Tab-separated table of C-alpha atoms in Angstrom:
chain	number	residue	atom	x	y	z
A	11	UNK	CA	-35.791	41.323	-13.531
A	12	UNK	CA	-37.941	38.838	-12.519
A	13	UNK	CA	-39.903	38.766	-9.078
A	14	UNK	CA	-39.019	36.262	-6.358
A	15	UNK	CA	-41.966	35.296	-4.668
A	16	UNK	CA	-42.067	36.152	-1.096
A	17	UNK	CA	-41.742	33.013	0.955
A	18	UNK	CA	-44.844	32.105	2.411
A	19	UNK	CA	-44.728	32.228	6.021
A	20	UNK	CA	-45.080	29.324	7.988
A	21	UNK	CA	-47.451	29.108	10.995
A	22	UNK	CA	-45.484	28.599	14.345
A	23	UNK	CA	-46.097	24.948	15.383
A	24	UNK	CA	-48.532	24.772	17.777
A	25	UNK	CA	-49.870	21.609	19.941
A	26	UNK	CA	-53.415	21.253	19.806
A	27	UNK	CA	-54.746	20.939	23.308
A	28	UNK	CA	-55.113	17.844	24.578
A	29	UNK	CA	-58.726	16.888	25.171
A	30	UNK	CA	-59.304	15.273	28.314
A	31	UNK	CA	-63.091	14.451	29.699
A	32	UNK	CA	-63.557	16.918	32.743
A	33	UNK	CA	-62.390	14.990	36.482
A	34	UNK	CA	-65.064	13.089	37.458
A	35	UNK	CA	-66.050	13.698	41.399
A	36	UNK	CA	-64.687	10.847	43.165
A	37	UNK	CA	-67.171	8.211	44.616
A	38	UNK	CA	-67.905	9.080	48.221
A	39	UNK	CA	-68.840	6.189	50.627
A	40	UNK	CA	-71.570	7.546	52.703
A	41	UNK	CA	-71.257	7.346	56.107
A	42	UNK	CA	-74.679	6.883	58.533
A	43	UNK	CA	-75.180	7.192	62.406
A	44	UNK	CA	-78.793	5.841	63.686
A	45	UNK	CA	-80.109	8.296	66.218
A	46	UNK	CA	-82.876	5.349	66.588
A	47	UNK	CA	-81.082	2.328	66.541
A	48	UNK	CA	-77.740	3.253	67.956
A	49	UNK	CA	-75.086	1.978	65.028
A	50	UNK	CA	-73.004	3.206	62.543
A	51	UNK	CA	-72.451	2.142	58.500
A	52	UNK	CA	-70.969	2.982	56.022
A	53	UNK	CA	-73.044	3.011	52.357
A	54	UNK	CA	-71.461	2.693	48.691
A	55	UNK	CA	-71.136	6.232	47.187
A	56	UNK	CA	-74.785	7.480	45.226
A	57	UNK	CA	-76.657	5.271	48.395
A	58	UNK	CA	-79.873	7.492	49.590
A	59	UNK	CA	-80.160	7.356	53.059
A	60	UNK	CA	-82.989	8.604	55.633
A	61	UNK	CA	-83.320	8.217	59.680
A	62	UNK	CA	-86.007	6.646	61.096
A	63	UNK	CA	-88.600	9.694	62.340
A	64	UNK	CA	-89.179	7.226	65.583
A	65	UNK	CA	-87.828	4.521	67.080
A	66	UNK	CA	-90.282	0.882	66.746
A	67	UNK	CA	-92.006	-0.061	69.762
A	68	UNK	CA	-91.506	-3.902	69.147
A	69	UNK	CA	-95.446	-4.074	68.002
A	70	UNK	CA	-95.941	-1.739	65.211
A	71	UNK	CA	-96.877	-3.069	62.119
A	72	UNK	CA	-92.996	-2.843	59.952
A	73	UNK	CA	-93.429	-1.212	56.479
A	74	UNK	CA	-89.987	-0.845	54.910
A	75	UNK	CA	-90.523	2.673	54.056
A	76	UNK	CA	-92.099	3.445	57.240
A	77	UNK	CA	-91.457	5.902	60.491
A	78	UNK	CA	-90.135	3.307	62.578
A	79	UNK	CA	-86.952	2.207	59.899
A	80	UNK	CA	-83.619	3.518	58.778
A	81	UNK	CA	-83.504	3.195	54.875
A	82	UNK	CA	-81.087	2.940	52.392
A	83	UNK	CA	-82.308	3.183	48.700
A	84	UNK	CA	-78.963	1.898	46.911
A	85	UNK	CA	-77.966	0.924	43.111
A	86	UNK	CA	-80.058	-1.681	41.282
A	87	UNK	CA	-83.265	-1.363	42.913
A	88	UNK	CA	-82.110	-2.381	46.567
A	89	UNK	CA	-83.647	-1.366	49.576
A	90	UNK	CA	-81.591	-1.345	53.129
A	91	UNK	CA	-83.408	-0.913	56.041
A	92	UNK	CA	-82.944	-1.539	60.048
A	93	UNK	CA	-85.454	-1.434	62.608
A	94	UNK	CA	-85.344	-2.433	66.609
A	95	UNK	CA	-86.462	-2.017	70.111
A	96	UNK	CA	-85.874	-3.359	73.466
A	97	UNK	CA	-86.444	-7.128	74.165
A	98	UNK	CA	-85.794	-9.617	76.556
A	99	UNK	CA	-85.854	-12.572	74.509
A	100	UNK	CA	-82.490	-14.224	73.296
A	101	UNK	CA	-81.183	-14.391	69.804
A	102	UNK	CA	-83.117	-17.768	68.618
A	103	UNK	CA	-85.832	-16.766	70.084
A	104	UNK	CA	-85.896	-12.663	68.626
A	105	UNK	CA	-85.166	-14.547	65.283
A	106	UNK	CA	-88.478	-16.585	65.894
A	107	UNK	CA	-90.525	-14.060	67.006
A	108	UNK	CA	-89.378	-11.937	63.640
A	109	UNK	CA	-90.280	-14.452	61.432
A	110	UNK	CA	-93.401	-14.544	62.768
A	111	UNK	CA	-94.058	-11.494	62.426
A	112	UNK	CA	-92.839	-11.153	58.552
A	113	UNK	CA	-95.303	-14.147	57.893
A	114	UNK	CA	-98.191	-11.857	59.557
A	115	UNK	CA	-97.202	-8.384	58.409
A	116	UNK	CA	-96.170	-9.383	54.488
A	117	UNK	CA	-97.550	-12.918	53.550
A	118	UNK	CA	-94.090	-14.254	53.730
A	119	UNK	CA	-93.017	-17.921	53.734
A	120	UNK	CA	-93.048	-19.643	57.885
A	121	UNK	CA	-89.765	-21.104	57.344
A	122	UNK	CA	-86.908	-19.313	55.565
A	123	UNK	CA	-85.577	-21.025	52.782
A	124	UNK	CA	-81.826	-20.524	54.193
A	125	UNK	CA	-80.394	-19.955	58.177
A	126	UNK	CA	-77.440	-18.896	58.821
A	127	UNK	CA	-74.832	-17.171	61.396
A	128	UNK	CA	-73.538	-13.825	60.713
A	129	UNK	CA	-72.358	-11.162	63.571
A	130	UNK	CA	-72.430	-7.704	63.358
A	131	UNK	CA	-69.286	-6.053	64.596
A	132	UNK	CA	-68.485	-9.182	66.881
A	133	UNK	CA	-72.083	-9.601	68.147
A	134	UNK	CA	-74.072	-13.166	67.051
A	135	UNK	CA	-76.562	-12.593	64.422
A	136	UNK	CA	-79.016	-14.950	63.027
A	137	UNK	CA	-79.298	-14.522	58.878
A	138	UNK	CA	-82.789	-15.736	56.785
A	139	UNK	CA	-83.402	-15.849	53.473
A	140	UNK	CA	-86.505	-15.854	51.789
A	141	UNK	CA	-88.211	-15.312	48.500
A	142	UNK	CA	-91.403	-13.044	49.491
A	143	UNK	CA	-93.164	-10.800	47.968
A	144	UNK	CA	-91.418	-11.388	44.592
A	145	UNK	CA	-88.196	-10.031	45.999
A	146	UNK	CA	-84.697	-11.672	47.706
A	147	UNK	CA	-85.507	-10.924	51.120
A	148	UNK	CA	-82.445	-11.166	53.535
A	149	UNK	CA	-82.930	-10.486	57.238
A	150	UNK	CA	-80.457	-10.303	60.351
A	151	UNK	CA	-81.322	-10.506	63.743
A	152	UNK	CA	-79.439	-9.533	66.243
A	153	UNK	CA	-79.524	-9.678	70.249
A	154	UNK	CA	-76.920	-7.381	72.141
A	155	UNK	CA	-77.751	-5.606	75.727
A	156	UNK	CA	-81.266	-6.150	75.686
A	157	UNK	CA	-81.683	-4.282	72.360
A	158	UNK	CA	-82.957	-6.388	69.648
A	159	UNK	CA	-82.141	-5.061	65.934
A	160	UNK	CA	-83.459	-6.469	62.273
A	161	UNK	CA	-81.272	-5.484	59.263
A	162	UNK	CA	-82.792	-6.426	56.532
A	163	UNK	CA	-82.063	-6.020	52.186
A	164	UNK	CA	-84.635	-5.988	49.811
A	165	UNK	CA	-83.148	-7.002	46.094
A	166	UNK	CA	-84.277	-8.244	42.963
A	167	UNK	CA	-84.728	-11.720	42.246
A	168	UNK	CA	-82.337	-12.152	39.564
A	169	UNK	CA	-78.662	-12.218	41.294
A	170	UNK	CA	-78.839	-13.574	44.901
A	171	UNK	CA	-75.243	-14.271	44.940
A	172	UNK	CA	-74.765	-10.460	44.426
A	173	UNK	CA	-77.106	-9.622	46.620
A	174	UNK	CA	-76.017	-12.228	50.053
A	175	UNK	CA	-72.219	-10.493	49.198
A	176	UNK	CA	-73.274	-6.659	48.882
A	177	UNK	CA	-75.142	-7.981	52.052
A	178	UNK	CA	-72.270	-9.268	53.621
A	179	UNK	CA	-69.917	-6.042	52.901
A	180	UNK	CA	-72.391	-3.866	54.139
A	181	UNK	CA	-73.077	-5.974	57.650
A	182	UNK	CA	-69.032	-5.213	58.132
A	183	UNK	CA	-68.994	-1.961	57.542
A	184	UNK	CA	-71.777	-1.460	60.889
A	185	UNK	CA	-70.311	-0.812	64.209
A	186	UNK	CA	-71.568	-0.298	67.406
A	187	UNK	CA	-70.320	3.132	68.929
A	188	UNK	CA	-68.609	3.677	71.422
């Protein structure tokens, strides 16, 4: 008699598990009320934000990183920051007098090197642009019940494009409250 083999035994089939990355958190806008400055924005998701630890005088000397402004540290080296106080002058003139005193606080050029109009939720706004300090310098003015405000975007030279539309998108996404 000869021996049969046994049959081998097969392994029951069995599906591999699928290897999928792990969920990635979803990007969360961040969303900022001024207790200085009285407005609200909202920041792209990973945006830094910090209040102001006291609300400008209209005189101080304005550091970006300073007491008197909100700032945003956001993607790519950009810095966001508002500042304001009370003032009786009108918009022309509160764009003026800021110049000025971004030519004596940081060197910067007299004369911006673009003007334009740009409101912030439905209030006028004056817009300059600048090269100063090696940076694109953008800065809003705006005028609205005696309250004069500055928003103003730091960004690297190299994509001003980018930088007037990230502007732009982040202008509409500030409201006044109610």
């Amino acid at each position: 008699m000869t021996a049969t083999p046994a049959p081998t035994p097969t392994a029951p089939a069995t599906t591999a598990p699928a290897c999928s990355p792990s969920p990635t958190p979803a990007a969360t806008p961040v969303a900022f009320l001024s207790a200085a400055y009285d407005y609200a924005a909202t920041f792209p998701a990973g945006a830094k934000a910090r209040q102001a630890t006291k609300p400008w005088d209209g005189e101080a000397r304005i550091d970006s990183t300073g007491p008197y402004t909100d700032q945003v540290n956001l993607p790519g080296s950009i810095l966001f920051f508002v500042y304001g106080a009370p003032t009786n002058l009108d918009l022309a003139a509160y764009a003026e007098q800021t110049q000025a005193q971004m030519v004596a606080w940081h060197d910067c050029p007299a004369a911006p090197a673009a003007t334009s109009d740009l409101a912030l939720d439905g209030t006028p706004g004056r817009l300059h642009e600048m090269s100063c300090l090696g940076l694109f310098v953008q800065k809003l003015m705006v005028v609205r019940d005696g309250q004069g405000l500055v928003v103003n975007m730091l960004a690297p030279p190299s994509d001003p494009d980018a930088a007037r539309a990230l502007l732009r998108d982040l202008v509409a996404s500030m409201t006044w409250p109610a």
